[in-house]
Coordinates of C-alpha atoms and ligand atoms in Angstrom, one line a residue:
M200 CA -1.7 24.4 -9.3
D201 CA 0.1 26.7 -6.8
R202 CA 0.3 24.6 -3.8
T203 CA 3.3 22.2 -3.1
V204 CA 3.2 18.7 -2.3
G205 CA 5.7 17.4 0.4
L206 CA 6.1 13.6 -0.1
L207 CA 7.4 11.3 3.0
G208 CA 9.2 8.7 1.3
G209 CA 11.0 8.2 -2.1
G210 CA 10.3 4.7 -3.3
Q211 CA 8.6 3.4 -6.5
L212 CA 5.1 4.8 -5.2
G213 CA 6.8 8.4 -4.9
Q214 CA 8.3 8.0 -8.3
M215 CA 4.9 7.2 -10.0
L216 CA 3.2 10.1 -8.0
C217 CA 5.7 12.3 -9.3
E218 CA 5.0 10.9 -12.9
A219 CA 1.4 11.7 -12.5
A220 CA 2.1 15.2 -10.9
N221 CA 4.4 16.4 -13.8
P222 CA 1.5 16.6 -16.2
L223 CA -0.4 18.1 -13.7
G224 CA 2.1 20.9 -13.0
V225 CA 2.3 20.0 -9.5
K226 CA 5.3 20.5 -7.6
V227 CA 6.6 17.4 -5.2
V228 CA 8.9 18.0 -2.8
I229 CA 10.6 14.5 -1.4
L230 CA 12.2 13.6 1.7
D231 CA 14.2 10.2 1.4
A232 CA 17.5 9.1 0.8
E233 CA 19.8 10.7 -2.0
N234 CA 18.8 9.7 -5.6
S235 CA 16.0 7.6 -4.1
P236 CA 13.6 6.3 -7.2
A237 CA 11.3 9.4 -7.1
K238 CA 13.9 12.0 -6.9
Q239 CA 15.4 10.2 -10.1
V240 CA 12.3 11.6 -11.9
N241 CA 11.6 15.1 -10.6
A242 CA 14.0 17.9 -10.9
K243 CA 11.2 20.4 -10.0
A244 CA 12.4 21.0 -6.7
S245 CA 15.4 20.7 -4.6
H246 CA 14.4 17.8 -2.4
I247 CA 15.6 17.0 1.2
T248 CA 17.9 14.1 2.1
G249 CA 17.0 12.2 5.4
S250 CA 14.7 10.0 6.9
F251 CA 11.0 10.0 6.7
T252 CA 10.8 8.9 10.6
D253 CA 13.2 11.8 11.5
P254 CA 11.1 14.4 13.0
E255 CA 13.5 17.7 12.2
K256 CA 13.5 16.4 8.7
I257 CA 9.9 16.1 8.3
R258 CA 9.5 20.0 9.8
E259 CA 12.1 20.6 7.3
L260 CA 10.0 19.5 4.6
A261 CA 6.7 21.3 5.8
R262 CA 8.5 24.5 6.1
Q263 CA 8.7 24.1 2.0
C264 CA 4.9 22.8 1.1
D265 CA 1.6 23.2 2.1
I266 CA 0.3 19.6 2.2
L267 CA 2.3 16.7 3.4
T268 CA 1.5 13.2 2.4
V269 CA 2.9 9.7 2.3
E270 CA 4.1 7.1 0.2
I271 CA 4.6 4.6 3.1
E272 CA 2.5 4.4 6.6
H273 CA 5.6 3.7 8.7
V274 CA 6.5 7.3 9.4
D275 CA 6.5 9.4 12.9
T276 CA 2.8 10.4 13.1
H277 CA 3.4 12.4 16.3
V278 CA 5.5 15.3 14.4
L279 CA 2.5 14.9 11.8
E280 CA 0.3 15.8 14.8
E281 CA 2.1 18.5 15.7
I282 CA 2.5 20.3 12.2
A283 CA -1.4 19.7 11.3
E284 CA -2.5 21.1 14.6
E285 CA -0.3 23.8 15.3
G286 CA 1.5 24.6 12.1
I287 CA 5.1 25.2 11.3
E288 CA 7.4 27.9 12.4
I289 CA 9.1 29.7 9.4
Q290 CA 11.3 32.8 9.1
S291 CA 10.2 35.6 7.0
A292 CA 12.6 37.4 4.8
D293 CA 12.7 40.3 7.7
G294 CA 13.6 37.7 10.2
K295 CA 10.5 37.6 12.2
T296 CA 9.1 34.3 13.1
T297 CA 5.2 33.4 12.0
R298 CA 3.3 29.9 11.9
K299 CA 2.5 28.3 8.6
K300 CA -0.4 26.2 8.4
V301 CA 0.2 22.8 6.8
Q302 CA -2.2 20.0 5.9
V303 CA -1.3 16.2 6.1
Q304 CA -3.6 13.9 4.0
P305 CA -4.6 11.4 4.8
N306 CA -5.1 12.8 8.6
W307 CA -2.1 11.8 11.1
K308 CA -4.9 9.7 12.8
T309 CA -5.7 7.6 9.8
L310 CA -1.8 7.3 9.6
R311 CA -1.4 6.3 13.5
T312 CA -4.3 4.0 13.4
I313 CA -3.2 2.0 10.1
Q314 CA 0.3 2.0 10.9
D315 CA -0.2 -0.4 14.0
K316 CA -2.2 -3.5 12.6
F317 CA -3.9 -4.4 15.6
L318 CA -5.1 -1.0 16.1
Q319 CA -6.3 -0.9 12.8
K320 CA -8.1 -4.1 13.4
E321 CA -9.7 -3.0 16.5
H322 CA -11.1 0.6 15.0
L323 CA -12.4 -1.7 12.0
A324 CA -14.1 -4.0 14.4
K325 CA -15.8 -0.8 16.0
H326 CA -16.9 0.6 12.5
G327 CA -18.8 -3.0 11.9
V328 CA -15.9 -3.8 9.1
E329 CA -15.2 -7.8 9.4
T330 CA -11.7 -9.1 9.6
A331 CA -9.9 -12.0 10.7
V332 CA -10.2 -12.7 14.3
S333 CA -7.5 -10.9 15.9
Q334 CA -5.9 -10.9 19.5
A335 CA -3.4 -9.6 21.4
V336 CA -0.8 -12.0 22.7
E337 CA 2.1 -12.2 25.2
S338 CA 5.0 -12.6 23.2
D339 CA 5.9 -15.9 25.4
K340 CA 6.0 -19.5 24.8
S341 CA 2.9 -20.1 27.0
G342 CA 1.0 -17.0 25.6
L343 CA 1.5 -18.4 22.0
E344 CA 0.5 -22.0 23.1
R345 CA -2.9 -20.4 24.8
V346 CA -3.6 -18.8 21.6
G347 CA -3.1 -21.8 19.6
K348 CA -6.0 -23.0 21.7
E349 CA -8.3 -20.5 21.4
L350 CA -7.7 -19.7 17.9
G351 CA -6.4 -23.2 16.8
F352 CA -3.6 -24.2 14.4
P353 CA -2.7 -23.0 12.3
F354 CA -2.8 -19.1 13.0
M355 CA -0.8 -16.1 11.7
L356 CA 1.6 -14.2 14.0
K357 CA 2.2 -10.7 13.0
A358 CA 4.1 -7.7 14.0
R359 CA 2.0 -5.2 14.9
K360 CA 4.1 -2.1 13.1
D361 CA 6.7 -1.9 10.3
A362 CA 5.1 -4.7 8.3
Y363 CA 5.9 -4.9 4.6
D364 CA 5.9 -7.5 2.3
G365 CA 4.9 -10.5 4.7
R366 CA 8.3 -9.2 7.0
G367 CA 6.4 -9.6 9.8
N368 CA 4.3 -12.3 9.2
F369 CA 4.8 -15.9 11.0
P370 CA 2.6 -18.7 10.1
V371 CA 2.6 -20.8 13.1
M372 CA 1.4 -24.2 11.8
S373 CA 1.6 -26.3 15.3
A374 CA 2.7 -25.9 18.8
Q375 CA 6.4 -26.9 17.7
D376 CA 6.6 -23.6 15.4
I377 CA 6.4 -21.4 18.4
P378 CA 10.0 -21.1 19.5
D379 CA 10.9 -20.1 15.6
A380 CA 7.9 -17.7 15.5
L381 CA 9.2 -15.9 18.6
E382 CA 12.8 -15.9 17.4
A383 CA 11.6 -14.4 13.8
L384 CA 9.9 -11.5 15.3
K385 CA 12.1 -11.0 18.2
G386 CA 12.0 -7.7 19.8
R387 CA 8.6 -6.6 17.7
G388 CA 4.9 -5.8 19.5
L389 CA 3.0 -8.9 18.0
Y390 CA -0.9 -9.7 17.6
A391 CA -2.2 -12.8 16.7
E392 CA -4.8 -13.7 13.8
K393 CA -7.0 -16.7 13.3
W394 CA -6.0 -18.5 10.0
A395 CA -8.1 -17.4 7.0
S396 CA -8.8 -20.0 4.7
F397 CA -9.6 -17.8 1.5
K398 CA -10.5 -19.0 -1.9
M399 CA -9.2 -15.7 -3.3
E400 CA -7.7 -12.5 -2.4
L401 CA -8.9 -9.4 -3.8
A402 CA -7.7 -5.5 -3.6
V403 CA -9.8 -2.3 -3.9
M404 CA -8.3 1.1 -4.6
V405 CA -10.3 3.5 -2.9
V406 CA -10.3 7.6 -2.8
K407 CA -11.3 9.5 0.0
T408 CA -12.5 13.0 -0.6
S409 CA -13.9 15.4 2.2
D410 CA -17.5 14.2 1.6
N411 CA -17.2 10.9 -0.6
T412 CA -15.4 7.8 -1.4
L413 CA -14.8 6.4 -5.0
A414 CA -14.1 2.8 -5.7
Y415 CA -11.6 1.3 -8.5
P416 CA -12.5 -2.1 -9.8
A417 CA -12.1 -5.2 -7.4
V418 CA -8.8 -6.8 -8.8
E419 CA -7.1 -10.5 -8.0
T420 CA -4.4 -10.7 -6.0
I421 CA -1.8 -13.4 -6.0
H422 CA 0.8 -13.6 -3.3
Q423 CA 3.7 -15.9 -3.3
D424 CA 5.6 -16.0 0.3
S425 CA 3.5 -13.3 1.4
I426 CA 4.7 -10.8 -1.6
C427 CA 2.3 -9.6 -4.4
K428 CA 3.4 -11.3 -7.7
L429 CA 0.5 -10.8 -9.9
V430 CA -2.8 -8.9 -10.0
Y431 CA -5.8 -9.5 -12.8
C432 CA -8.4 -7.1 -13.5
P433 CA -11.0 -8.1 -13.5
P434 CA -10.5 -11.1 -10.9
R435 CA -11.1 -14.3 -12.5
G436 CA -14.1 -16.7 -12.2
I437 CA -16.1 -14.7 -9.4
S438 CA -19.2 -13.0 -9.9
T439 CA -19.9 -9.3 -10.6
H440 CA -22.1 -9.2 -7.6
L441 CA -19.3 -10.4 -5.5
Q442 CA -16.7 -7.6 -6.9
E443 CA -19.3 -5.3 -5.9
K444 CA -19.7 -6.3 -2.4
A445 CA -15.9 -6.0 -2.4
Q446 CA -15.9 -2.6 -3.6
D447 CA -18.7 -1.5 -1.1
L448 CA -16.8 -3.3 2.0
A449 CA -13.7 -1.1 0.9
R450 CA -15.5 1.9 0.5
K451 CA -17.1 1.5 4.1
A452 CA -13.7 1.2 5.4
V453 CA -12.1 3.8 4.1
G454 CA -15.4 5.6 4.8
S455 CA -14.1 5.3 8.5
M456 CA -11.1 6.9 8.5
W457 CA -10.1 10.4 8.4
G458 CA -8.7 12.9 5.7
N459 CA -8.2 12.6 1.9
G460 CA -6.2 10.5 -0.1
V461 CA -6.1 7.1 -2.0
F462 CA -6.2 3.6 -0.1
G463 CA -5.5 0.3 -1.3
V464 CA -7.9 -2.3 0.7
E465 CA -6.7 -6.0 0.8
L466 CA -9.6 -8.6 1.2
F467 CA -10.3 -12.4 1.8
V468 CA -13.0 -14.0 -0.1
M469 CA -13.8 -16.9 2.0
E470 CA -15.1 -20.3 1.1
N471 CA -18.8 -19.3 1.6
D472 CA -18.7 -16.1 -0.4
T473 CA -18.5 -13.9 2.8
I474 CA -16.0 -11.2 2.1
I475 CA -13.5 -10.4 4.9
L476 CA -11.0 -7.4 5.4
N477 CA -7.0 -8.3 5.4
E478 CA -5.8 -4.7 5.9
I479 CA -5.8 -1.2 4.7
A480 CA -3.0 1.0 3.0
P481 CA -3.2 4.8 3.4
R482 CA -1.4 5.3 0.5
P483 CA -1.2 4.3 -3.6
H484 CA -0.7 0.3 -3.5
N485 CA 1.2 -2.4 -5.5
S486 CA -2.3 -3.8 -6.3
G487 CA -3.0 -0.3 -8.1
H488 CA -0.3 -0.1 -10.4
Y489 CA -2.3 -1.6 -12.9
T490 CA -4.7 1.9 -13.0
I491 CA -1.7 3.4 -14.8
E492 CA -2.7 2.0 -18.2
A493 CA -6.0 0.7 -17.4
C494 CA -7.4 4.0 -16.0
P495 CA -5.2 6.3 -18.2
T496 CA -6.9 9.5 -17.5
M497 CA -7.4 8.8 -13.4
S498 CA -4.6 6.5 -12.6
Q499 CA -4.3 5.9 -8.2
Y500 CA -1.4 8.2 -8.0
K501 CA -3.4 10.9 -10.1
S502 CA -6.2 10.3 -7.7
Q503 CA -4.1 10.5 -4.6
L504 CA -2.8 14.2 -6.1
L505 CA -6.1 15.6 -6.7
S506 CA -8.0 14.1 -3.4
I507 CA -5.4 15.5 -1.5
L508 CA -5.3 18.9 -3.4
D509 CA -9.3 18.4 -2.9
I510 CA -10.2 18.7 -6.6
M511 CA -11.0 15.0 -7.0
P512 CA -13.7 15.0 -10.1
S513 CA -16.8 12.9 -9.0
F514 CA -18.1 9.4 -11.1
P515 CA -21.1 8.1 -11.8
G516 CA -21.9 5.5 -8.7
N517 CA -18.9 6.5 -7.1
K518 CA -17.0 4.0 -9.4
I519 CA -13.8 4.7 -11.2
P520 CA -14.1 2.3 -14.2
S521 CA -11.2 0.5 -15.8
L522 CA -11.1 1.6 -19.5
S523 CA -9.2 -1.8 -20.4
P524 CA -11.2 -4.9 -20.9
A525 CA -8.6 -7.2 -18.9
T526 CA -5.4 -6.2 -17.6
V527 CA -2.7 -8.4 -15.7
M528 CA 0.2 -7.0 -14.0
L529 CA 3.4 -9.0 -12.9
N530 CA 6.0 -7.5 -10.3
I531 CA 9.5 -7.8 -11.2
L532 CA 11.5 -9.3 -7.9
G533 CA 15.2 -9.2 -8.2
G534 CA 16.9 -12.6 -8.4
A535 CA 20.1 -14.4 -7.3
S536 CA 22.4 -12.2 -9.6
K537 CA 21.9 -8.6 -10.4
T538 CA 21.1 -9.7 -14.0
S539 CA 18.7 -12.2 -13.4
H540 CA 15.9 -10.3 -14.4
N541 CA 17.3 -9.1 -18.1
A542 CA 15.2 -11.7 -19.7
L543 CA 12.1 -10.8 -18.5
V544 CA 12.8 -7.2 -19.2
Q545 CA 13.7 -8.2 -22.5
S546 CA 10.3 -10.2 -23.1
A547 CA 8.2 -7.3 -21.7
V548 CA 9.8 -5.2 -24.3
A549 CA 9.4 -7.4 -27.2
T550 CA 5.6 -7.6 -26.0
P551 CA 3.7 -4.4 -27.5
S552 CA 0.8 -4.9 -25.3
A553 CA 2.9 -4.9 -22.2
A554 CA 4.1 -1.7 -20.4
L555 CA 7.2 -1.9 -18.4
H556 CA 8.2 -0.1 -15.5
M557 CA 11.5 -0.5 -13.7
Y558 CA 12.2 1.9 -10.6
G559 CA 15.9 2.5 -10.7
K560 CA 16.3 0.7 -7.7
E561 CA 19.6 -1.9 -7.0
S562 CA 18.6 -5.6 -7.6
K563 CA 18.4 -7.6 -4.3
P564 CA 17.0 -10.9 -4.2
A565 CA 13.1 -10.7 -3.6
R566 CA 13.4 -6.9 -3.7
K567 CA 10.5 -5.4 -5.8
I568 CA 12.5 -3.6 -8.7
G569 CA 9.9 -3.0 -11.7
H570 CA 6.5 -4.4 -12.9
I571 CA 4.8 -5.3 -16.3
T572 CA 1.1 -4.4 -16.6
L573 CA -0.1 -6.2 -20.0
V574 CA -3.6 -4.8 -21.4
A575 CA -6.0 -7.0 -23.6
Q576 CA -9.2 -7.3 -25.2
T577 CA -10.1 -10.4 -23.1
M578 CA -8.8 -12.2 -20.5
A579 CA -7.8 -15.2 -22.2
E580 CA -5.7 -13.0 -24.5
A581 CA -4.0 -11.2 -21.6
E582 CA -3.2 -14.5 -19.9
K583 CA -1.8 -15.7 -22.9
A584 CA 0.4 -12.9 -23.4
M585 CA 1.2 -12.7 -19.7
N586 CA 2.3 -16.4 -19.3
P587 CA 5.7 -16.8 -20.8
M588 CA 6.8 -13.7 -18.7
I589 CA 5.3 -15.2 -15.4
A590 CA 7.4 -18.3 -16.5
L591 CA 10.5 -16.3 -16.7
A592 CA 9.8 -14.8 -13.5
D593 CA 9.3 -18.1 -11.8
E594 CA 12.8 -19.4 -13.3
M595 CA 14.8 -16.4 -11.7
R596 CA 13.0 -16.6 -8.2
M597 CA 15.1 -17.5 -5.5
Ligands
ATP655 P1 1.7 -5.9 2.4 O1 3.2 -6.0 1.4 O2 0.7 -6.1 1.7 O3 1.8 -4.5 3.4 P2 2.3 -7.2 4.9 O4 3.6 -7.6 5.5 O5 1.7 -6.0 5.6 O6 2.0 -7.1 3.4 P3 -0.3 -9.0 5.0 O7 -1.1 -8.2 4.4 O8 -0.6 -8.9 6.8 O9 1.5 -8.6 5.3 O10 -0.1 -10.3 4.7 C1 0.7 -10.9 3.7 C2 0.2 -12.3 3.0 O11 -0.3 -13.2 3.8 C3 -1.7 -11.8 2.9 O12 -1.7 -11.2 1.4 C4 -2.2 -13.3 2.9 O13 -2.0 -13.9 1.6 C5 -1.2 -13.7 3.9 N1 -2.1 -13.7 5.2 C6 -2.4 -12.7 5.9 N2 -3.0 -13.0 6.8 C7 -3.3 -14.0 6.9 C8 -4.4 -14.8 7.7 N3 -4.8 -14.3 8.7 N4 -4.7 -16.2 7.2 C9 -4.1 -16.7 6.3 N5 -3.4 -15.8 5.3 C10 -3.0 -14.8 5.9
MG656 MG1 0.8 -4.5 5.3
MG657 MG1 -0.9 -7.0 2.9

């Protein structure tokens, strides 16, 4: 593989991407802070120290690679547009200035549309994908009171940009919460979403190639305080038909985007079994970590690489199967002290069917610092083995 990939962001998703790139012989150059998790596992290239929001650093990265991709959507898309459309200036050995073509995958239009959650929802509505009813809001008391009347209480107030792990969401239970909501999300562009009384949350990883989309299995996700805690594959207690509907909707949503790559699609299953879309991530996703063990020859990270390199193989029925009958993934979040997670880590190591992934990040309360994936022959067996670890995770929660 002679093409070099440039990666904006070097967190745990970038780390697992590099782990998938190594056996493929793909060189990945990373732009992020010194010693970020992805850099810790990748000595193949000399990396760039800086921020993935800094246009000059992004240009420096572009000069060293053939394809740019992301592990986070909160990047500067204007400089990515410039690089994709005009190329990047480079100095040749004889001092001449030339322009080099660099691809941006997925396309900057996809990143720009998705990174603003309200724009994303408008785009999806236009393409016939149902989401929670969303509306623009005036960020003041009377504006939100009007939203309360129109959407009803509770509603979810959301920051349009820079949201992750629920940091950007405020559930407005009644008109009394409005001042607190405005204070919590002060200074950020906002929109409001009708409350979705879902009975289950699902997620589907989708790979977009230049002429197709491929779906991984639907998984059940469990969030606590808006942070993903657990993933179950297959989802518990919903029909195969509904799982296929989720895969079809996720493929349709990703099919409306531009460029190649892997996407995480978050969905709500409503009481009447209709499925609506929550949001899309244009990159590997927490709900797809399980694919490292459950799809050992085609993890979500390998798929991101093969799709952006445009060498993704095809799969029967456009579905990438799980090779594990039952899989459960548990996130490890930092606890009150730097060592709170030790008992959980020891328990994972002592469980032969569990795979431990620690990211090399400093532990801070509620920060994602690792995860555990457990594979089994049946879901009952998987739950039995995972439940003691869930209990340990609950004990260390802040
Ligand atoms: P992520 O880390 O997935 O990017 P985020 O900060 O972008 O998270 P969302 O995905 O918008 O946040 O919401 C986080 C969680 O909050 C959802 O998974 C769901 O549990 C809950 N949630 C979001 N929107 C709604 C809604 N309209 N009604 C009810 N619950 C919601
Ligand atoms: Mg999000
Ligand atoms: Mg989300």
